[in-house]
mmCIF file of C-alpha atoms in Angstrom:
data_model
loop_
_atom_site.group_PDB
_atom_site.id
_atom_site.type_symbol
_atom_site.label_atom_id
_atom_site.label_comp_id
_atom_site.label_asym_id
_atom_site.label_seq_id
_atom_site.Cartn_x
_atom_site.Cartn_y
_atom_site.Cartn_z
ATOM 1 C CA MET A 1 31.348 92.955 -60.745
ATOM 2 C CA ASP A 2 32.370 91.732 -64.316
ATOM 3 C CA PHE A 3 30.553 92.749 -67.523
ATOM 4 C CA GLU A 4 30.998 93.992 -71.080
ATOM 5 C CA PHE A 5 28.950 96.491 -72.983
ATOM 6 C CA ALA A 6 28.701 96.751 -76.799
ATOM 7 C CA ALA A 7 26.709 99.221 -78.904
ATOM 8 C CA PRO A 8 26.445 100.488 -82.540
ATOM 9 C CA GLY A 9 29.594 102.271 -83.586
ATOM 10 C CA ARG A 10 27.573 105.485 -83.672
ATOM 11 C CA ILE A 11 24.078 106.602 -82.864
ATOM 12 C CA VAL A 12 22.471 109.502 -84.637
ATOM 13 C CA PHE A 13 19.089 110.332 -83.011
ATOM 14 C CA GLY A 14 16.596 113.151 -83.681
ATOM 15 C CA PRO A 15 13.487 114.297 -85.581
ATOM 16 C CA GLY A 16 14.468 114.853 -89.271
ATOM 17 C CA SER A 17 17.740 112.928 -88.886
ATOM 18 C CA ILE A 18 16.955 110.729 -91.908
ATOM 19 C CA SER A 19 18.068 113.786 -94.005
ATOM 20 C CA ARG A 20 21.607 113.027 -92.856
ATOM 21 C CA LEU A 21 21.611 109.630 -94.591
ATOM 22 C CA PRO A 22 23.421 110.560 -97.737
ATOM 23 C CA GLY A 23 26.261 112.260 -95.880
ATOM 24 C CA LEU A 24 26.640 109.368 -93.445
ATOM 25 C CA ALA A 25 26.531 106.767 -96.227
ATOM 26 C CA ALA A 26 29.140 108.688 -98.255
ATOM 27 C CA GLY A 27 31.628 108.118 -95.510
ATOM 28 C CA LEU A 28 31.179 104.251 -95.655
ATOM 29 C CA GLY A 29 30.847 103.261 -99.256
ATOM 30 C CA ARG A 30 29.713 104.019 -102.795
ATOM 31 C CA THR A 31 27.057 101.570 -103.825
ATOM 32 C CA PRO A 32 24.489 100.866 -101.076
ATOM 33 C CA LEU A 33 22.201 97.898 -100.966
ATOM 34 C CA VAL A 34 19.042 99.487 -99.445
ATOM 35 C CA VAL A 35 16.961 96.921 -97.577
ATOM 36 C CA THR A 36 13.409 98.023 -97.087
ATOM 37 C CA GLY A 37 10.068 96.598 -96.044
ATOM 38 C CA GLY A 38 7.782 95.097 -98.684
ATOM 39 C CA THR A 39 6.941 98.607 -100.132
ATOM 40 C CA PRO A 40 10.190 100.373 -101.053
ATOM 41 C CA GLU A 41 8.137 103.284 -102.562
ATOM 42 C CA ARG A 42 7.550 104.525 -98.965
ATOM 43 C CA HIS A 43 11.254 105.508 -98.890
ATOM 44 C CA ALA A 44 11.352 107.243 -102.268
ATOM 45 C CA ALA A 45 12.738 110.493 -100.814
ATOM 46 C CA ALA A 46 15.665 108.633 -99.105
ATOM 47 C CA LEU A 47 16.395 106.651 -102.203
ATOM 48 C CA ALA A 48 16.365 109.744 -104.340
ATOM 49 C CA ALA A 49 18.693 111.590 -101.879
ATOM 50 C CA LEU A 50 21.199 108.797 -102.076
ATOM 51 C CA ALA A 51 21.150 108.818 -105.808
ATOM 52 C CA ASP A 52 21.362 112.625 -105.965
ATOM 53 C CA ALA A 53 24.487 112.341 -103.748
ATOM 54 C CA GLY A 54 26.172 109.946 -106.248
ATOM 55 C CA LEU A 55 25.285 106.883 -104.266
ATOM 56 C CA PRO A 56 23.028 104.857 -106.627
ATOM 57 C CA PRO A 57 20.955 102.531 -104.446
ATOM 58 C CA VAL A 58 20.240 98.895 -105.275
ATOM 59 C CA THR A 59 16.882 98.146 -103.481
ATOM 60 C CA PHE A 60 16.055 94.858 -101.840
ATOM 61 C CA PRO A 61 12.442 94.749 -100.438
ATOM 62 C CA VAL A 62 11.693 92.294 -97.606
ATOM 63 C CA ALA A 63 8.016 91.735 -97.000
ATOM 64 C CA GLY A 64 7.344 90.620 -93.365
ATOM 65 C CA GLU A 65 9.822 88.965 -91.274
ATOM 66 C CA PRO A 66 12.981 87.665 -93.053
ATOM 67 C CA SER A 67 13.787 84.009 -93.753
ATOM 68 C CA VAL A 68 17.155 82.281 -94.008
ATOM 69 C CA GLU A 69 16.601 82.161 -97.791
ATOM 70 C CA VAL A 70 15.844 85.858 -97.955
ATOM 71 C CA ALA A 71 19.061 86.783 -96.213
ATOM 72 C CA ALA A 72 21.088 84.564 -98.444
ATOM 73 C CA SER A 73 19.458 86.104 -101.607
ATOM 74 C CA GLY A 74 20.011 89.647 -100.381
ATOM 75 C CA ALA A 75 23.754 89.002 -99.990
ATOM 76 C CA ALA A 76 23.870 87.455 -103.427
ATOM 77 C CA LEU A 77 22.178 90.427 -104.940
ATOM 78 C CA ALA A 78 24.684 92.767 -103.127
ATOM 79 C CA ARG A 79 27.658 90.883 -104.494
ATOM 80 C CA GLU A 80 26.257 90.785 -108.018
ATOM 81 C CA ASN A 81 25.843 94.633 -108.013
ATOM 82 C CA GLY A 82 29.155 95.428 -106.395
ATOM 83 C CA CYS A 83 27.561 96.802 -103.254
ATOM 84 C CA ASP A 84 29.911 97.913 -100.503
ATOM 85 C CA LEU A 85 27.360 99.174 -97.923
ATOM 86 C CA VAL A 86 24.060 98.225 -96.551
ATOM 87 C CA VAL A 87 21.318 100.696 -95.571
ATOM 88 C CA SER A 88 18.307 99.133 -93.968
ATOM 89 C CA ILE A 89 15.113 101.354 -93.559
ATOM 90 C CA GLY A 90 12.040 99.763 -92.125
ATOM 91 C CA GLY A 91 10.708 97.702 -89.187
ATOM 92 C CA GLY A 92 12.641 95.080 -87.276
ATOM 93 C CA GLY A 93 12.382 92.588 -90.126
ATOM 94 C CA ALA A 94 14.028 94.878 -92.590
ATOM 95 C CA LEU A 95 16.758 95.847 -90.120
ATOM 96 C CA ASP A 96 17.414 92.199 -89.208
ATOM 97 C CA ALA A 97 17.541 91.328 -92.909
ATOM 98 C CA GLY A 98 20.071 94.245 -93.342
ATOM 99 C CA LYS A 99 22.306 92.871 -90.545
ATOM 100 C CA ALA A 100 22.330 89.437 -91.958
ATOM 101 C CA VAL A 101 22.981 90.596 -95.504
ATOM 102 C CA ALA A 102 25.836 92.763 -94.382
ATOM 103 C CA ALA A 103 27.383 89.674 -92.526
ATOM 104 C CA LEU A 104 26.935 87.378 -95.432
ATOM 105 C CA MET A 105 28.363 89.846 -97.961
ATOM 106 C CA ALA A 106 31.704 89.448 -96.204
ATOM 107 C CA ASN A 107 31.273 85.819 -95.014
ATOM 108 C CA THR A 108 30.449 83.790 -98.126
ATOM 109 C CA ASP A 109 30.118 80.186 -96.823
ATOM 110 C CA ASP A 110 26.633 78.564 -96.645
ATOM 111 C CA ILE A 111 24.492 80.589 -94.180
ATOM 112 C CA TYR A 112 23.900 77.409 -92.142
ATOM 113 C CA GLU A 113 27.580 77.436 -91.122
ATOM 114 C CA TYR A 114 26.838 80.507 -89.005
ATOM 115 C CA LEU A 115 23.305 79.945 -87.736
ATOM 116 C CA GLU A 116 22.378 79.124 -84.166
ATOM 117 C CA VAL A 117 20.255 76.068 -83.250
ATOM 118 C CA VAL A 118 19.770 74.761 -86.838
ATOM 119 C CA GLY A 119 23.319 75.326 -88.002
ATOM 120 C CA LYS A 120 26.926 75.113 -86.831
ATOM 121 C CA ALA A 121 27.047 78.541 -85.111
ATOM 122 C CA ARG A 122 30.463 79.146 -86.505
ATOM 123 C CA PRO A 123 31.829 82.624 -85.667
ATOM 124 C CA LEU A 124 31.997 85.106 -88.540
ATOM 125 C CA GLU A 125 35.496 85.247 -89.927
ATOM 126 C CA ASN A 126 35.314 88.536 -91.625
ATOM 127 C CA ARG A 127 33.832 91.901 -90.484
ATOM 128 C CA PRO A 128 30.424 92.594 -92.079
ATOM 129 C CA ALA A 129 30.001 95.295 -94.711
ATOM 130 C CA PRO A 130 29.263 98.768 -93.224
ATOM 131 C CA HIS A 131 25.646 99.054 -92.225
ATOM 132 C CA ILE A 132 23.371 102.048 -91.490
ATOM 133 C CA ALA A 133 20.147 100.913 -89.664
ATOM 134 C CA ALA A 134 17.153 103.303 -89.696
ATOM 135 C CA PRO A 135 14.007 102.034 -87.947
ATOM 136 C CA THR A 136 10.554 103.138 -88.967
ATOM 137 C CA THR A 137 8.807 101.484 -86.045
ATOM 138 C CA ALA A 138 9.483 101.703 -82.279
ATOM 139 C CA GLY A 139 9.690 98.177 -81.046
ATOM 140 C CA THR A 140 12.489 95.728 -81.786
ATOM 141 C CA GLY A 141 15.505 97.971 -81.134
ATOM 142 C CA ALA A 142 17.160 96.032 -83.932
ATOM 143 C CA GLU A 143 19.294 99.092 -84.863
ATOM 144 C CA ALA A 144 21.245 98.381 -81.614
ATOM 145 C CA THR A 145 21.497 94.580 -81.470
ATOM 146 C CA ALA A 146 24.177 92.233 -82.642
ATOM 147 C CA ASN A 147 21.997 89.489 -84.139
ATOM 148 C CA ALA A 148 19.518 88.968 -86.928
ATOM 149 C CA VAL A 149 16.482 86.886 -86.272
ATOM 150 C CA LEU A 150 15.589 84.690 -89.295
ATOM 151 C CA THR A 151 12.923 82.123 -89.915
ATOM 152 C CA ALA A 152 14.230 78.667 -90.736
ATOM 153 C CA LYS A 153 11.235 77.512 -92.729
ATOM 154 C CA ALA A 154 12.325 73.814 -92.970
ATOM 155 C CA GLN A 155 12.717 73.503 -89.276
ATOM 156 C CA ARG A 156 9.746 75.797 -88.422
ATOM 157 C CA VAL A 157 11.648 77.821 -85.923
ATOM 158 C CA LYS A 158 13.161 81.351 -85.698
ATOM 159 C CA VAL A 159 16.887 81.362 -85.175
ATOM 160 C CA SER A 160 19.705 84.032 -84.974
ATOM 161 C CA LEU A 161 22.782 84.776 -86.919
ATOM 162 C CA ARG A 162 24.690 86.393 -84.107
ATOM 163 C CA SER A 163 28.060 88.089 -83.637
ATOM 164 C CA PRO A 164 29.303 91.176 -81.810
ATOM 165 C CA ARG A 165 30.579 92.313 -85.273
ATOM 166 C CA MET A 166 26.932 92.599 -86.488
ATOM 167 C CA LEU A 167 26.184 95.693 -84.506
ATOM 168 C CA PRO A 168 25.212 98.356 -87.076
ATOM 169 C CA THR A 169 28.009 100.808 -88.020
ATOM 170 C CA ILE A 170 25.433 103.630 -87.467
ATOM 171 C CA ALA A 171 21.956 103.512 -85.896
ATOM 172 C CA LEU A 172 20.019 106.366 -87.481
ATOM 173 C CA VAL A 173 16.999 106.883 -85.429
ATOM 174 C CA ASP A 174 14.383 109.431 -86.694
ATOM 175 C CA PRO A 175 11.220 109.372 -84.595
ATOM 176 C CA LEU A 176 9.355 111.223 -87.496
ATOM 177 C CA LEU A 177 9.593 108.054 -89.469
ATOM 178 C CA THR A 178 7.186 106.403 -87.082
ATOM 179 C CA LEU A 179 4.357 109.010 -87.276
ATOM 180 C CA THR A 180 2.390 106.981 -89.871
ATOM 181 C CA VAL A 181 2.560 103.623 -87.981
ATOM 182 C CA PRO A 182 -1.066 102.335 -87.534
ATOM 183 C CA PRO A 183 -2.430 102.031 -83.944
ATOM 184 C CA GLN A 184 -2.332 98.224 -83.765
ATOM 185 C CA VAL A 185 1.258 98.088 -85.081
ATOM 186 C CA THR A 186 2.148 100.862 -82.659
ATOM 187 C CA ALA A 187 0.732 98.712 -79.790
ATOM 188 C CA ALA A 188 2.380 95.486 -80.891
ATOM 189 C CA THR A 189 5.827 96.973 -81.546
ATOM 190 C CA GLY A 190 5.593 99.199 -78.460
ATOM 191 C CA LEU A 191 4.806 96.092 -76.300
ATOM 192 C CA ASP A 192 7.796 94.303 -77.816
ATOM 193 C CA ALA A 193 10.014 97.182 -76.619
ATOM 194 C CA LEU A 194 8.360 97.131 -73.185
ATOM 195 C CA THR A 195 8.966 93.349 -73.006
ATOM 196 C CA GLN A 196 12.594 93.722 -73.908
ATOM 197 C CA LEU A 197 13.139 96.413 -71.399
ATOM 198 C CA LEU A 198 11.497 94.373 -68.579
ATOM 199 C CA GLU A 199 13.224 91.177 -69.499
ATOM 200 C CA ALA A 200 16.636 92.791 -69.748
ATOM 201 C CA PHE A 201 15.948 94.603 -66.447
ATOM 202 C CA THR A 202 15.155 91.382 -64.604
ATOM 203 C CA SER A 203 17.533 89.193 -66.528
ATOM 204 C CA ASN A 204 20.222 87.155 -64.707
ATOM 205 C CA LYS A 205 22.740 88.945 -66.951
ATOM 206 C CA ALA A 206 21.632 92.433 -66.012
ATOM 207 C CA ASN A 207 24.481 94.958 -65.278
ATOM 208 C CA PRO A 208 24.402 98.624 -64.103
ATOM 209 C CA LEU A 209 24.646 99.977 -67.674
ATOM 210 C CA THR A 210 21.761 97.869 -69.010
ATOM 211 C CA SER A 211 19.627 98.550 -65.889
ATOM 212 C CA ALA A 212 20.115 102.320 -66.255
ATOM 213 C CA LEU A 213 18.947 102.122 -69.878
ATOM 214 C CA CYS A 214 15.960 100.009 -68.859
ATOM 215 C CA ARG A 215 14.921 102.426 -66.167
ATOM 216 C CA GLU A 216 14.892 105.281 -68.608
ATOM 217 C CA GLY A 217 13.162 103.243 -71.280
ATOM 218 C CA LEU A 218 10.551 101.819 -68.996
ATOM 219 C CA SER A 219 9.709 105.422 -67.802
ATOM 220 C CA ARG A 220 9.295 106.730 -71.390
ATOM 221 C CA ALA A 221 7.270 103.721 -72.419
ATOM 222 C CA ALA A 222 4.999 103.965 -69.382
ATOM 223 C CA ARG A 223 4.114 107.631 -70.119
ATOM 224 C CA SER A 224 4.024 107.516 -73.945
ATOM 225 C CA LEU A 225 2.941 104.061 -75.353
ATOM 226 C CA ARG A 226 -0.671 104.754 -74.769
ATOM 227 C CA ARG A 227 -0.305 108.274 -76.075
ATOM 228 C CA ALA A 228 1.343 107.098 -79.312
ATOM 229 C CA PHE A 229 -1.451 104.539 -79.699
ATOM 230 C CA ASP A 230 -4.205 107.057 -79.129
ATOM 231 C CA ASP A 231 -2.688 109.753 -81.358
ATOM 232 C CA GLY A 232 -0.084 108.697 -83.812
ATOM 233 C CA SER A 233 0.770 112.319 -84.667
ATOM 234 C CA ASN A 234 1.947 112.996 -81.126
ATOM 235 C CA ALA A 235 5.597 113.798 -81.895
ATOM 236 C CA ALA A 236 6.711 113.750 -78.252
ATOM 237 C CA ALA A 237 5.233 110.378 -77.663
ATOM 238 C CA ARG A 238 6.749 109.010 -80.864
ATOM 239 C CA GLU A 239 10.129 110.395 -79.665
ATOM 240 C CA ASP A 240 9.787 108.697 -76.327
ATOM 241 C CA MET A 241 8.913 105.375 -77.869
ATOM 242 C CA ALA A 242 11.758 105.586 -80.330
ATOM 243 C CA LEU A 243 14.199 106.121 -77.436
ATOM 244 C CA ALA A 244 12.470 103.274 -75.455
ATOM 245 C CA SER A 245 12.966 100.886 -78.368
ATOM 246 C CA LEU A 246 16.592 102.026 -78.949
ATOM 247 C CA PHE A 247 17.401 101.562 -75.264
ATOM 248 C CA SER A 248 15.709 98.098 -75.263
ATOM 249 C CA GLY A 249 17.928 96.992 -78.115
ATOM 250 C CA MET A 250 21.086 98.265 -76.323
ATOM 251 C CA ALA A 251 19.983 96.511 -73.110
ATOM 252 C CA LEU A 252 19.027 93.131 -74.608
ATOM 253 C CA ALA A 253 22.316 93.059 -76.642
ATOM 254 C CA ASN A 254 24.205 93.071 -73.384
ATOM 255 C CA ALA A 255 21.995 91.572 -70.741
ATOM 256 C CA LYS A 256 19.907 88.810 -72.469
ATOM 257 C CA LEU A 257 16.210 88.488 -72.454
ATOM 258 C CA GLY A 258 13.893 85.878 -70.849
ATOM 259 C CA ALA A 259 10.948 83.396 -71.274
ATOM 260 C CA VAL A 260 8.744 85.639 -73.436
ATOM 261 C CA HIS A 261 11.368 85.691 -76.126
ATOM 262 C CA GLY A 262 12.293 82.091 -75.419
ATOM 263 C CA PHE A 263 8.732 81.241 -76.302
ATOM 264 C CA ALA A 264 8.551 83.770 -79.227
ATOM 265 C CA ALA A 265 11.230 82.069 -81.252
ATOM 266 C CA PRO A 266 9.388 78.615 -81.671
ATOM 267 C CA LEU A 267 5.911 80.328 -81.823
ATOM 268 C CA GLY A 268 7.102 82.658 -84.512
ATOM 269 C CA GLY A 269 8.460 79.692 -86.594
ATOM 270 C CA LEU A 270 5.399 77.427 -86.010
ATOM 271 C CA PHE A 271 2.739 80.100 -86.598
ATOM 272 C CA ASP A 272 2.383 83.063 -88.975
ATOM 273 C CA ALA A 273 2.131 85.584 -86.189
ATOM 274 C CA PRO A 274 3.982 88.918 -85.799
ATOM 275 C CA HIS A 275 6.708 88.868 -83.217
ATOM 276 C CA GLY A 276 5.392 91.829 -81.325
ATOM 277 C CA GLN A 277 1.957 90.264 -80.956
ATOM 278 C CA VAL A 278 3.399 86.961 -79.703
ATOM 279 C CA CYS A 279 5.316 88.818 -77.079
ATOM 280 C CA ALA A 280 2.364 90.926 -76.007
ATOM 281 C CA SER A 281 0.166 87.704 -75.733
ATOM 282 C CA LEU A 282 2.719 86.103 -73.390
ATOM 283 C CA LEU A 283 4.184 89.010 -71.266
ATOM 284 C CA PRO A 284 1.603 89.206 -68.520
ATOM 285 C CA PHE A 285 1.608 85.550 -67.909
ATOM 286 C CA VAL A 286 5.387 85.194 -67.928
ATOM 287 C CA VAL A 287 5.731 88.044 -65.477
ATOM 288 C CA ARG A 288 3.271 86.400 -63.010
ATOM 289 C CA ALA A 289 4.970 83.050 -63.404
ATOM 290 C CA ASN A 290 8.453 84.546 -62.837
ATOM 291 C CA ILE A 291 7.296 86.480 -59.771
ATOM 292 C CA ALA A 292 5.720 83.378 -58.260
ATOM 293 C CA ALA A 293 8.660 81.153 -58.906
ATOM 294 C CA LEU A 294 11.100 83.645 -57.587
ATOM 295 C CA GLY A 295 9.031 84.188 -54.488
ATOM 296 C CA GLU A 296 8.917 80.514 -53.828
ATOM 297 C CA ARG A 297 12.410 79.546 -54.621
ATOM 298 C CA THR A 298 14.688 82.579 -54.232
ATOM 299 C CA PRO A 299 12.700 85.307 -52.396
ATOM 300 C CA GLN A 300 15.983 87.348 -51.928
ATOM 301 C CA SER A 301 16.627 87.405 -55.680
ATOM 302 C CA PRO A 302 17.591 90.859 -57.130
ATOM 303 C CA ALA A 303 15.164 90.042 -59.918
ATOM 304 C CA LEU A 304 12.238 90.145 -57.670
ATOM 305 C CA ALA A 305 13.347 93.550 -56.395
ATOM 306 C CA ALA A 306 13.735 94.617 -60.071
ATOM 307 C CA TYR A 307 10.056 93.658 -60.724
ATOM 308 C CA ALA A 308 9.074 95.761 -57.795
ATOM 309 C CA GLU A 309 11.116 98.672 -59.029
ATOM 310 C CA ALA A 310 9.619 98.291 -62.493
ATOM 311 C CA ALA A 311 6.263 98.427 -60.872
ATOM 312 C CA ARG A 312 7.069 101.719 -59.289
ATOM 313 C CA ILE A 313 8.280 103.132 -62.633
ATOM 314 C CA LEU A 314 5.242 101.880 -64.592
ATOM 315 C CA THR A 315 2.624 102.822 -62.118
ATOM 316 C CA GLY A 316 4.228 105.954 -60.730
ATOM 317 C CA LYS A 317 3.342 104.781 -57.206
ATOM 318 C CA GLN A 318 6.070 104.368 -54.665
ATOM 319 C CA SER A 319 4.055 101.750 -52.801
ATOM 320 C CA ALA A 320 3.759 99.457 -55.829
ATOM 321 C CA THR A 321 4.893 95.805 -55.452
ATOM 322 C CA ALA A 322 6.066 93.189 -57.956
ATOM 323 C CA GLN A 323 2.518 91.953 -58.411
ATOM 324 C CA ASP A 324 1.578 95.550 -59.454
ATOM 325 C CA CYS A 325 3.942 95.229 -62.262
ATOM 326 C CA ALA A 326 1.978 92.261 -63.684
ATOM 327 C CA ALA A 327 -1.435 93.999 -63.055
ATOM 328 C CA TRP A 328 -0.191 97.107 -64.909
ATOM 329 C CA ILE A 329 0.892 95.081 -67.868
ATOM 330 C CA GLU A 330 -2.368 93.098 -68.013
ATOM 331 C CA GLU A 331 -4.429 96.244 -67.978
ATOM 332 C CA LEU A 332 -2.345 97.748 -70.775
ATOM 333 C CA CYS A 333 -2.530 94.637 -72.980
ATOM 334 C CA ALA A 334 -6.325 94.497 -72.437
ATOM 335 C CA SER A 335 -6.785 98.132 -73.402
ATOM 336 C CA PHE A 336 -4.951 97.344 -76.697
ATOM 337 C CA ASP A 337 -7.117 94.165 -77.203
ATOM 338 C CA THR A 338 -3.957 92.043 -77.428
ATOM 339 C CA PRO A 339 -4.827 88.799 -79.061
ATOM 340 C CA SER A 340 -4.610 85.521 -77.061
ATOM 341 C CA LEU A 341 -2.425 82.803 -78.393
ATOM 342 C CA SER A 342 -5.558 80.928 -79.630
ATOM 343 C CA ARG A 343 -6.373 83.883 -81.788
ATOM 344 C CA LEU A 344 -2.913 83.610 -83.349
ATOM 345 C CA GLY A 345 -3.621 79.886 -84.192
ATOM 346 C CA VAL A 346 -2.039 78.067 -81.164
ATOM 347 C CA THR A 347 -3.971 75.079 -79.636
ATOM 348 C CA ARG A 348 -3.563 73.065 -76.515
ATOM 349 C CA ALA A 349 -2.203 70.227 -78.718
ATOM 350 C CA ASP A 350 0.708 72.478 -79.679
ATOM 351 C CA ILE A 351 1.880 73.148 -76.142
ATOM 352 C CA PRO A 352 4.280 70.166 -75.601
ATOM 353 C CA LEU A 353 6.189 70.951 -78.914
ATOM 354 C CA VAL A 354 6.450 74.668 -78.056
ATOM 355 C CA VAL A 355 7.611 73.948 -74.599
ATOM 356 C CA GLU A 356 10.286 71.444 -75.863
ATOM 357 C CA LYS A 357 11.519 73.991 -78.464
ATOM 358 C CA ALA A 358 11.399 77.015 -76.093
ATOM 359 C CA SER A 359 13.542 75.222 -73.498
ATOM 360 C CA ARG A 360 16.416 75.210 -75.999
ATOM 361 C CA ALA A 361 16.012 78.810 -77.057
ATOM 362 C CA SER A 362 19.032 81.053 -76.209
ATOM 363 C CA SER A 363 16.732 83.792 -74.686
ATOM 364 C CA MET A 364 15.427 81.296 -72.073
ATOM 365 C CA LYS A 365 18.896 81.248 -70.515
ATOM 366 C CA GLY A 366 18.533 84.892 -69.429
ATOM 367 C CA ASN A 367 15.258 84.303 -67.516
ATOM 368 C CA PRO A 368 15.711 85.226 -63.887
ATOM 369 C CA VAL A 369 14.612 81.867 -62.645
ATOM 370 C CA GLU A 370 14.602 78.471 -64.303
ATOM 371 C CA LEU A 371 10.997 77.556 -65.067
ATOM 372 C CA THR A 372 9.978 73.923 -65.049
ATOM 373 C CA ALA A 373 8.308 72.287 -67.942
ATOM 374 C CA GLY A 374 5.012 72.343 -65.975
ATOM 375 C CA GLU A 375 5.316 76.110 -65.350
ATOM 376 C CA LEU A 376 6.139 76.755 -69.007
ATOM 377 C CA SER A 377 3.099 74.727 -70.066
ATOM 378 C CA ALA A 378 1.005 76.606 -67.539
ATOM 379 C CA ILE A 379 1.974 79.887 -69.037
ATOM 380 C CA LEU A 380 0.922 78.747 -72.495
ATOM 381 C CA GLU A 381 -2.344 77.389 -71.169
ATOM 382 C CA ALA A 382 -3.211 80.756 -69.542
ATOM 383 C CA ALA A 383 -2.121 82.697 -72.726
ATOM 384 C CA LEU A 384 -4.481 80.633 -74.845
ATOM 385 C CA VAL A 385 -7.593 82.124 -73.428
#
């Protein structure tokens, strides 16, 4: 067996741990660029705490999911203000922007030199600026991944700036920061975490470390995603989901993902749809297609056994089969009124282009079985309804 495992330099987890931000930041720099979501006022206490500690913050709000241009402008702002540290506080978009900005602060060539798919994918020459990533949603696990997902608007696709060096210096995970997340966002982000856990668990690059993380994450998501959706103030459920999200990020960073995220990259670039909702719309149909293809072509595949194990974890039934995994996910998505792809703006006419773009996505390479163009098209057809 041959594998590697990479993770953030340090993980600080626990309710109220955001209070440790000034002390952690002081050990890394003096002038932080603080990347937030579109409303930096939500983090006034953290910003004030940094200022009081003699670390005057320069704020950089990022509304929604970041683009290539946003990342480049953030790095320029950091250099103009002499920033030597990045702190990102927010959802996956803010954290991805923070990782990209930290990388570009130290690697000053045009961003397209480093981007996958639409650029030259050149390795980063210099270590990124120190970066503390503090998530306020439980979904992407971006605090523990080595890439930043950016929208390339001109090419209408989401692409990654990727390097092992981009793992945050510190992942600061405070579950209390997620208490105010609205129910539908809780559902979308939670389903993103569930997708990442399941895809990493069944990936053709899974290893014993990533599988252990996925088992624990799936167990926590199974018992707490509904509870967090029904009662956002449930601190125990929020803690479970924060851990599930963190574990999903650590797992995907080392085991790859699959067809759901292979589709999500082009769909996110072509349509103005949140990443978590796109994943939720596709997950049940990809799971069923993978199970069917594995059963037909490689019935002894360890991935088929992994789907059956996931079913036992999710349902709590030792007799559960791989098909029960898909059924459990379908029921969960229906209970959250997960939107179909058509509600997100996708039409049948878009399917050939989406399939063509998805087949080149890096995440598709981790899918446990190579799906044909016909199978990929059938997944999209089913997800439209």
